[in-house]
Amino acid sequence: YKLADMMFKGKDLKDIIVHSEEGISFISGGSGINNFGDLSKDQVIYLVHKIKELEDEVGGLRKFVNSDLNEFSYVIGTVKYRDLYKFNEEIVIDVSDVSKGDAVVNSEGLVGIVVSDKGNVKLLTSTYNVSVSIGECYGNLSNGSVDMIDKECNVSEGDKVYTSGLGNIVKGIYVGDVSKVDNDSLGLVLSIDLIDNSNLNYVGVIK
């Protein structure tokens, strides 16, 4: 398909992007370009909107390329569904060949864990448990809080939190920063500033 197919034949922007074997994607102007001199005001607005949509898509993908996640092997996909009533609990992603326990990241770090091969993801802002590490100390993260950390551990506000590698989740994925350190009868309890997941469009899946 060509640009004219989007403007005059109802095709979507994603339908007219051509992907080459060299990994380069492009939009073909091709036949019908002569009609662009007669676009109506609404058609011009529509074209500008679609170009902005493409710019946003490229910007989102560029963030992954320039991120600290390149030490990991990941597949990029999109968020297909997010229930407003469970906004901080789960999303559904459109990524091929996902498995339970795969890590889901944005360009900053971990935002959730795949819980089914249909792409259902539990977010870190839910009560789902993830094993994490702060330096040499280990604990369980749930809903922005880490517990079960030995009281002898030297943990301070501002320390960075990563996945521990215990269980099925890859080790060393950035999770967030320690914002508060408290004590209870079982050990240290940490409050964590998690990565912002409020505007998830593109995500990566790390196996």
PDB file of C-alpha atoms in Angstrom:
ATOM      1  CA  TYR A   1       0.000   0.000   0.000  1.00  0.00           C
ATOM      2  CA  LYS A   2       1.006   3.618  -0.562  1.00  0.00           C
ATOM      3  CA  LEU A   3       0.395   6.972   1.083  1.00  0.00           C
ATOM      4  CA  ALA A   4      -2.557   7.576  -1.219  1.00  0.00           C
ATOM      5  CA  ASP A   5      -4.222   4.407   0.103  1.00  0.00           C
ATOM      6  CA  MET A   6      -4.241   5.910   3.589  1.00  0.00           C
ATOM      7  CA  MET A   7      -5.568   9.261   2.415  1.00  0.00           C
ATOM      8  CA  PHE A   8      -8.197   8.092  -0.063  1.00  0.00           C
ATOM      9  CA  LYS A   9      -8.902   4.380   0.517  1.00  0.00           C
ATOM     10  CA  GLY A  10      -9.257   4.056   4.276  1.00  0.00           C
ATOM     11  CA  LYS A  11      -6.003   2.259   5.061  1.00  0.00           C
ATOM     12  CA  ASP A  12      -4.277   2.896   8.384  1.00  0.00           C
ATOM     13  CA  LEU A  13      -0.765   4.273   8.804  1.00  0.00           C
ATOM     14  CA  LYS A  14       0.524   0.860   9.917  1.00  0.00           C
ATOM     15  CA  ASP A  15      -0.885  -0.716   6.733  1.00  0.00           C
ATOM     16  CA  ILE A  16       1.277   1.397   4.433  1.00  0.00           C
ATOM     17  CA  ILE A  17       4.628   1.055   6.229  1.00  0.00           C
ATOM     18  CA  VAL A  18       6.920  -1.232   4.217  1.00  0.00           C
ATOM     19  CA  HIS A  19       9.492  -3.288   6.134  1.00  0.00           C
ATOM     20  CA  SER A  20      12.601  -4.262   4.164  1.00  0.00           C
ATOM     21  CA  GLU A  21      14.893  -7.240   4.776  1.00  0.00           C
ATOM     22  CA  GLU A  22      17.628  -4.810   5.807  1.00  0.00           C
ATOM     23  CA  GLY A  23      15.540  -3.703   8.792  1.00  0.00           C
ATOM     24  CA  ILE A  24      14.613  -0.350   7.223  1.00  0.00           C
ATOM     25  CA  SER A  25      10.968   0.716   7.198  1.00  0.00           C
ATOM     26  CA  PHE A  26       9.548   3.352   4.861  1.00  0.00           C
ATOM     27  CA  ILE A  27       6.337   4.771   3.396  1.00  0.00           C
ATOM     28  CA  SER A  28       5.958   4.747  -0.368  1.00  0.00           C
ATOM     29  CA  GLY A  29       4.548   7.878  -2.013  1.00  0.00           C
ATOM     30  CA  GLY A  30       4.017   6.191  -5.374  1.00  0.00           C
ATOM     31  CA  SER A  31       0.969   6.586  -7.545  1.00  0.00           C
ATOM     32  CA  GLY A  32      -1.732   9.018  -6.481  1.00  0.00           C
ATOM     33  CA  ILE A  33       0.705  11.618  -5.172  1.00  0.00           C
ATOM     34  CA  ASN A  34      -0.593  14.110  -7.747  1.00  0.00           C
ATOM     35  CA  ASN A  35      -3.908  14.198  -5.859  1.00  0.00           C
ATOM     36  CA  PHE A  36      -2.230  15.674  -2.801  1.00  0.00           C
ATOM     37  CA  GLY A  37      -2.413  19.142  -4.299  1.00  0.00           C
ATOM     38  CA  ASP A  38      -6.184  19.033  -3.945  1.00  0.00           C
ATOM     39  CA  LEU A  39      -6.489  17.937  -0.315  1.00  0.00           C
ATOM     40  CA  SER A  40      -9.294  19.453   1.724  1.00  0.00           C
ATOM     41  CA  LYS A  41      -8.630  21.157   5.048  1.00  0.00           C
ATOM     42  CA  ASP A  42      -9.860  18.064   6.931  1.00  0.00           C
ATOM     43  CA  GLN A  43      -7.598  15.818   4.872  1.00  0.00           C
ATOM     44  CA  VAL A  44      -4.579  18.012   5.611  1.00  0.00           C
ATOM     45  CA  ILE A  45      -5.385  17.901   9.340  1.00  0.00           C
ATOM     46  CA  TYR A  46      -5.735  14.117   9.095  1.00  0.00           C
ATOM     47  CA  LEU A  47      -2.375  13.790   7.311  1.00  0.00           C
ATOM     48  CA  VAL A  48      -0.615  15.986   9.883  1.00  0.00           C
ATOM     49  CA  HIS A  49      -2.189  13.920  12.680  1.00  0.00           C
ATOM     50  CA  LYS A  50      -0.913  10.684  11.121  1.00  0.00           C
ATOM     51  CA  ILE A  51       2.586  12.114  10.672  1.00  0.00           C
ATOM     52  CA  LYS A  52       2.574  13.160  14.355  1.00  0.00           C
ATOM     53  CA  GLU A  53       1.399   9.643  15.248  1.00  0.00           C
ATOM     54  CA  LEU A  54       4.365   8.209  13.341  1.00  0.00           C
ATOM     55  CA  GLU A  55       6.781  10.634  15.026  1.00  0.00           C
ATOM     56  CA  ASP A  56       5.495   9.547  18.441  1.00  0.00           C
ATOM     57  CA  GLU A  57       5.932   5.887  17.478  1.00  0.00           C
ATOM     58  CA  VAL A  58       9.508   6.435  16.318  1.00  0.00           C
ATOM     59  CA  GLY A  59      10.235   8.452  19.477  1.00  0.00           C
ATOM     60  CA  GLY A  60       8.937   5.631  21.657  1.00  0.00           C
ATOM     61  CA  LEU A  61      11.087   3.071  19.867  1.00  0.00           C
ATOM     62  CA  ARG A  62      14.133   5.351  19.972  1.00  0.00           C
ATOM     63  CA  LYS A  63      13.903   5.452  23.766  1.00  0.00           C
ATOM     64  CA  PHE A  64      14.479   1.698  23.823  1.00  0.00           C
ATOM     65  CA  VAL A  65      17.484   1.975  21.500  1.00  0.00           C
ATOM     66  CA  ASN A  66      19.063   4.648  23.717  1.00  0.00           C
ATOM     67  CA  SER A  67      18.202   2.961  27.037  1.00  0.00           C
ATOM     68  CA  ASP A  68      20.323   0.939  29.469  1.00  0.00           C
ATOM     69  CA  LEU A  69      18.357  -2.196  28.546  1.00  0.00           C
ATOM     70  CA  ASN A  70      20.517  -3.082  25.565  1.00  0.00           C
ATOM     71  CA  GLU A  71      22.481  -5.574  27.652  1.00  0.00           C
ATOM     72  CA  PHE A  72      19.310  -7.688  27.617  1.00  0.00           C
ATOM     73  CA  SER A  73      17.664  -9.453  24.694  1.00  0.00           C
ATOM     74  CA  TYR A  74      14.095  -8.224  24.328  1.00  0.00           C
ATOM     75  CA  VAL A  75      11.192  -8.109  21.887  1.00  0.00           C
ATOM     76  CA  ILE A  76       9.222  -4.868  21.494  1.00  0.00           C
ATOM     77  CA  GLY A  77       5.433  -4.850  21.369  1.00  0.00           C
ATOM     78  CA  THR A  78       2.477  -2.658  22.247  1.00  0.00           C
ATOM     79  CA  VAL A  79      -0.066  -2.411  25.035  1.00  0.00           C
ATOM     80  CA  LYS A  80      -3.290  -3.809  23.598  1.00  0.00           C
ATOM     81  CA  TYR A  81      -5.653  -3.289  26.525  1.00  0.00           C
ATOM     82  CA  ARG A  82      -5.723  -1.572  29.914  1.00  0.00           C
ATOM     83  CA  ASP A  83      -8.785  -1.626  32.145  1.00  0.00           C
ATOM     84  CA  LEU A  84      -9.418   1.773  33.746  1.00  0.00           C
ATOM     85  CA  TYR A  85     -10.843   0.037  36.815  1.00  0.00           C
ATOM     86  CA  LYS A  86      -7.634  -2.014  37.199  1.00  0.00           C
ATOM     87  CA  PHE A  87      -5.293   0.660  35.901  1.00  0.00           C
ATOM     88  CA  ASN A  88      -2.492  -0.019  38.396  1.00  0.00           C
ATOM     89  CA  GLU A  89      -2.924  -3.779  38.386  1.00  0.00           C
ATOM     90  CA  GLU A  90      -2.652  -5.233  34.908  1.00  0.00           C
ATOM     91  CA  ILE A  91      -2.345  -4.730  31.169  1.00  0.00           C
ATOM     92  CA  VAL A  92      -2.602  -6.950  28.103  1.00  0.00           C
ATOM     93  CA  ILE A  93       0.256  -6.714  25.605  1.00  0.00           C
ATOM     94  CA  ASP A  94       0.520  -7.619  21.937  1.00  0.00           C
ATOM     95  CA  VAL A  95       3.855  -9.443  21.707  1.00  0.00           C
ATOM     96  CA  SER A  96       4.406 -12.774  19.983  1.00  0.00           C
ATOM     97  CA  ASP A  97       5.645 -15.816  21.887  1.00  0.00           C
ATOM     98  CA  VAL A  98       5.407 -14.614  25.489  1.00  0.00           C
ATOM     99  CA  SER A  99       5.663 -16.969  28.449  1.00  0.00           C
ATOM    100  CA  LYS A 100       4.633 -16.827  32.077  1.00  0.00           C
ATOM    101  CA  GLY A 101       7.378 -15.159  34.099  1.00  0.00           C
ATOM    102  CA  ASP A 102       8.772 -12.993  31.272  1.00  0.00           C
ATOM    103  CA  ALA A 103       9.808  -9.515  32.400  1.00  0.00           C
ATOM    104  CA  VAL A 104       7.963  -6.557  30.842  1.00  0.00           C
ATOM    105  CA  VAL A 105       9.879  -3.278  30.611  1.00  0.00           C
ATOM    106  CA  ASN A 106       9.562   0.232  29.294  1.00  0.00           C
ATOM    107  CA  SER A 107      12.631   2.226  28.277  1.00  0.00           C
ATOM    108  CA  GLU A 108      13.522   2.829  31.949  1.00  0.00           C
ATOM    109  CA  GLY A 109      13.177  -0.648  33.430  1.00  0.00           C
ATOM    110  CA  LEU A 110      10.771  -3.221  34.834  1.00  0.00           C
ATOM    111  CA  VAL A 111       7.056  -2.404  34.878  1.00  0.00           C
ATOM    112  CA  GLY A 112       5.447  -5.845  35.114  1.00  0.00           C
ATOM    113  CA  ILE A 113       5.561  -9.625  34.747  1.00  0.00           C
ATOM    114  CA  VAL A 114       3.781 -11.798  32.174  1.00  0.00           C
ATOM    115  CA  VAL A 115       1.307 -14.105  33.939  1.00  0.00           C
ATOM    116  CA  SER A 116      -0.168 -15.933  30.912  1.00  0.00           C
ATOM    117  CA  ASP A 117       0.830 -16.867  27.364  1.00  0.00           C
ATOM    118  CA  LYS A 118      -2.028 -14.671  26.125  1.00  0.00           C
ATOM    119  CA  GLY A 119      -0.096 -11.522  27.079  1.00  0.00           C
ATOM    120  CA  ASN A 120      -1.679 -10.740  30.443  1.00  0.00           C
ATOM    121  CA  VAL A 121       0.731  -8.753  32.601  1.00  0.00           C
ATOM    122  CA  LYS A 122       0.682  -7.972  36.318  1.00  0.00           C
ATOM    123  CA  LEU A 123       2.131  -4.513  36.984  1.00  0.00           C
ATOM    124  CA  LEU A 124       4.592  -3.805  39.786  1.00  0.00           C
ATOM    125  CA  THR A 125       2.037  -1.372  41.216  1.00  0.00           C
ATOM    126  CA  SER A 126      -0.207  -4.375  41.951  1.00  0.00           C
ATOM    127  CA  THR A 127       0.205  -6.889  44.794  1.00  0.00           C
ATOM    128  CA  TYR A 128       2.176  -9.275  42.563  1.00  0.00           C
ATOM    129  CA  ASN A 129       5.400 -10.442  44.283  1.00  0.00           C
ATOM    130  CA  VAL A 130       8.810  -9.980  42.647  1.00  0.00           C
ATOM    131  CA  SER A 131      12.158 -10.915  44.201  1.00  0.00           C
ATOM    132  CA  VAL A 132      14.520  -7.920  44.191  1.00  0.00           C
ATOM    133  CA  SER A 133      17.965  -6.968  45.420  1.00  0.00           C
ATOM    134  CA  ILE A 134      19.509  -3.812  46.839  1.00  0.00           C
ATOM    135  CA  GLY A 135      23.245  -4.290  46.829  1.00  0.00           C
ATOM    136  CA  GLU A 136      23.871  -7.618  48.574  1.00  0.00           C
ATOM    137  CA  CYS A 137      20.444  -7.633  50.265  1.00  0.00           C
ATOM    138  CA  TYR A 138      17.332  -9.441  49.034  1.00  0.00           C
ATOM    139  CA  GLY A 139      13.616  -8.951  49.585  1.00  0.00           C
ATOM    140  CA  ASN A 140      10.139  -9.285  48.108  1.00  0.00           C
ATOM    141  CA  LEU A 141       8.562  -6.379  46.225  1.00  0.00           C
ATOM    142  CA  SER A 142       4.790  -5.969  46.251  1.00  0.00           C
ATOM    143  CA  ASN A 143       2.756  -2.826  45.568  1.00  0.00           C
ATOM    144  CA  GLY A 144       5.737  -0.499  45.895  1.00  0.00           C
ATOM    145  CA  SER A 145       7.036  -1.964  49.149  1.00  0.00           C
ATOM    146  CA  VAL A 146       9.910  -4.370  49.838  1.00  0.00           C
ATOM    147  CA  ASP A 147       9.951  -6.511  52.985  1.00  0.00           C
ATOM    148  CA  MET A 148      11.801  -9.537  54.416  1.00  0.00           C
ATOM    149  CA  ILE A 149      15.144  -7.701  54.320  1.00  0.00           C
ATOM    150  CA  ASP A 150      17.638  -8.513  57.069  1.00  0.00           C
ATOM    151  CA  LYS A 151      17.928  -5.706  59.642  1.00  0.00           C
ATOM    152  CA  GLU A 152      21.704  -5.944  59.348  1.00  0.00           C
ATOM    153  CA  CYS A 153      21.588  -4.844  55.720  1.00  0.00           C
ATOM    154  CA  ASN A 154      22.979  -1.420  54.951  1.00  0.00           C
ATOM    155  CA  VAL A 155      20.213   0.197  52.900  1.00  0.00           C
ATOM    156  CA  SER A 156      19.708   3.934  52.422  1.00  0.00           C
ATOM    157  CA  GLU A 157      17.237   6.216  50.703  1.00  0.00           C
ATOM    158  CA  GLY A 158      18.191   6.648  47.073  1.00  0.00           C
ATOM    159  CA  ASP A 159      19.651   3.138  46.685  1.00  0.00           C
ATOM    160  CA  LYS A 160      18.723   1.481  43.399  1.00  0.00           C
ATOM    161  CA  VAL A 161      16.590  -1.658  43.306  1.00  0.00           C
ATOM    162  CA  TYR A 162      17.038  -4.438  40.735  1.00  0.00           C
ATOM    163  CA  THR A 163      15.545  -7.842  40.030  1.00  0.00           C
ATOM    164  CA  SER A 164      17.457 -10.461  42.029  1.00  0.00           C
ATOM    165  CA  GLY A 165      17.486 -13.288  39.506  1.00  0.00           C
ATOM    166  CA  LEU A 166      15.714 -15.603  41.946  1.00  0.00           C
ATOM    167  CA  GLY A 167      12.802 -17.391  40.292  1.00  0.00           C
ATOM    168  CA  ASN A 168      12.203 -17.080  36.556  1.00  0.00           C
ATOM    169  CA  ILE A 169      12.900 -13.357  36.181  1.00  0.00           C
ATOM    170  CA  VAL A 170      16.178 -12.203  34.651  1.00  0.00           C
ATOM    171  CA  LYS A 171      18.666 -10.684  37.102  1.00  0.00           C
ATOM    172  CA  GLY A 172      19.712  -7.040  37.051  1.00  0.00           C
ATOM    173  CA  ILE A 173      16.683  -5.241  35.581  1.00  0.00           C
ATOM    174  CA  TYR A 174      16.212  -1.816  37.159  1.00  0.00           C
ATOM    175  CA  VAL A 175      13.045  -1.560  39.262  1.00  0.00           C
ATOM    176  CA  GLY A 176      13.210   1.785  41.094  1.00  0.00           C
ATOM    177  CA  ASP A 177      14.813   3.684  43.995  1.00  0.00           C
ATOM    178  CA  VAL A 178      14.455   3.334  47.755  1.00  0.00           C
ATOM    179  CA  SER A 179      12.444   6.302  49.048  1.00  0.00           C
ATOM    180  CA  LYS A 180      12.025   5.318  52.719  1.00  0.00           C
ATOM    181  CA  VAL A 181      13.510   2.786  55.176  1.00  0.00           C
ATOM    182  CA  ASP A 182      11.457   1.428  58.115  1.00  0.00           C
ATOM    183  CA  ASN A 183      11.718  -1.478  60.556  1.00  0.00           C
ATOM    184  CA  ASP A 184       9.227  -4.123  61.615  1.00  0.00           C
ATOM    185  CA  SER A 185       9.492  -7.377  63.595  1.00  0.00           C
ATOM    186  CA  LEU A 186      10.677  -9.328  60.523  1.00  0.00           C
ATOM    187  CA  GLY A 187      13.295  -6.899  59.256  1.00  0.00           C
ATOM    188  CA  LEU A 188      13.575  -3.796  57.127  1.00  0.00           C
ATOM    189  CA  VAL A 189      10.603  -2.520  55.148  1.00  0.00           C
ATOM    190  CA  LEU A 190      11.412  -0.300  52.183  1.00  0.00           C
ATOM    191  CA  SER A 191       9.189   2.060  50.225  1.00  0.00           C
ATOM    192  CA  ILE A 192      10.157   2.136  46.551  1.00  0.00           C
ATOM    193  CA  ASP A 193       9.698   4.834  43.937  1.00  0.00           C
ATOM    194  CA  LEU A 194       8.728   2.587  41.039  1.00  0.00           C
ATOM    195  CA  ILE A 195       9.069   3.427  37.360  1.00  0.00           C
ATOM    196  CA  ASP A 196       6.112   5.463  36.108  1.00  0.00           C
ATOM    197  CA  ASN A 197       3.732   3.128  34.235  1.00  0.00           C
ATOM    198  CA  SER A 198       0.911   5.607  33.647  1.00  0.00           C
ATOM    199  CA  ASN A 199       1.626   6.065  29.934  1.00  0.00           C
ATOM    200  CA  LEU A 200       2.588   2.676  28.555  1.00  0.00           C
ATOM    201  CA  ASN A 201       2.390   2.369  24.780  1.00  0.00           C
ATOM    202  CA  TYR A 202       5.448   0.380  23.757  1.00  0.00           C
ATOM    203  CA  VAL A 203       6.929  -2.299  25.994  1.00  0.00           C
ATOM    204  CA  GLY A 204       9.741  -4.791  25.751  1.00  0.00           C
ATOM    205  CA  VAL A 205       9.618  -8.422  26.856  1.00  0.00           C
ATOM    206  CA  ILE A 206      12.769  -9.937  28.330  1.00  0.00           C
ATOM    207  CA  LYS A 207      12.827 -13.730  28.558  1.00  0.00           C
TER     208      LYS A 207
END
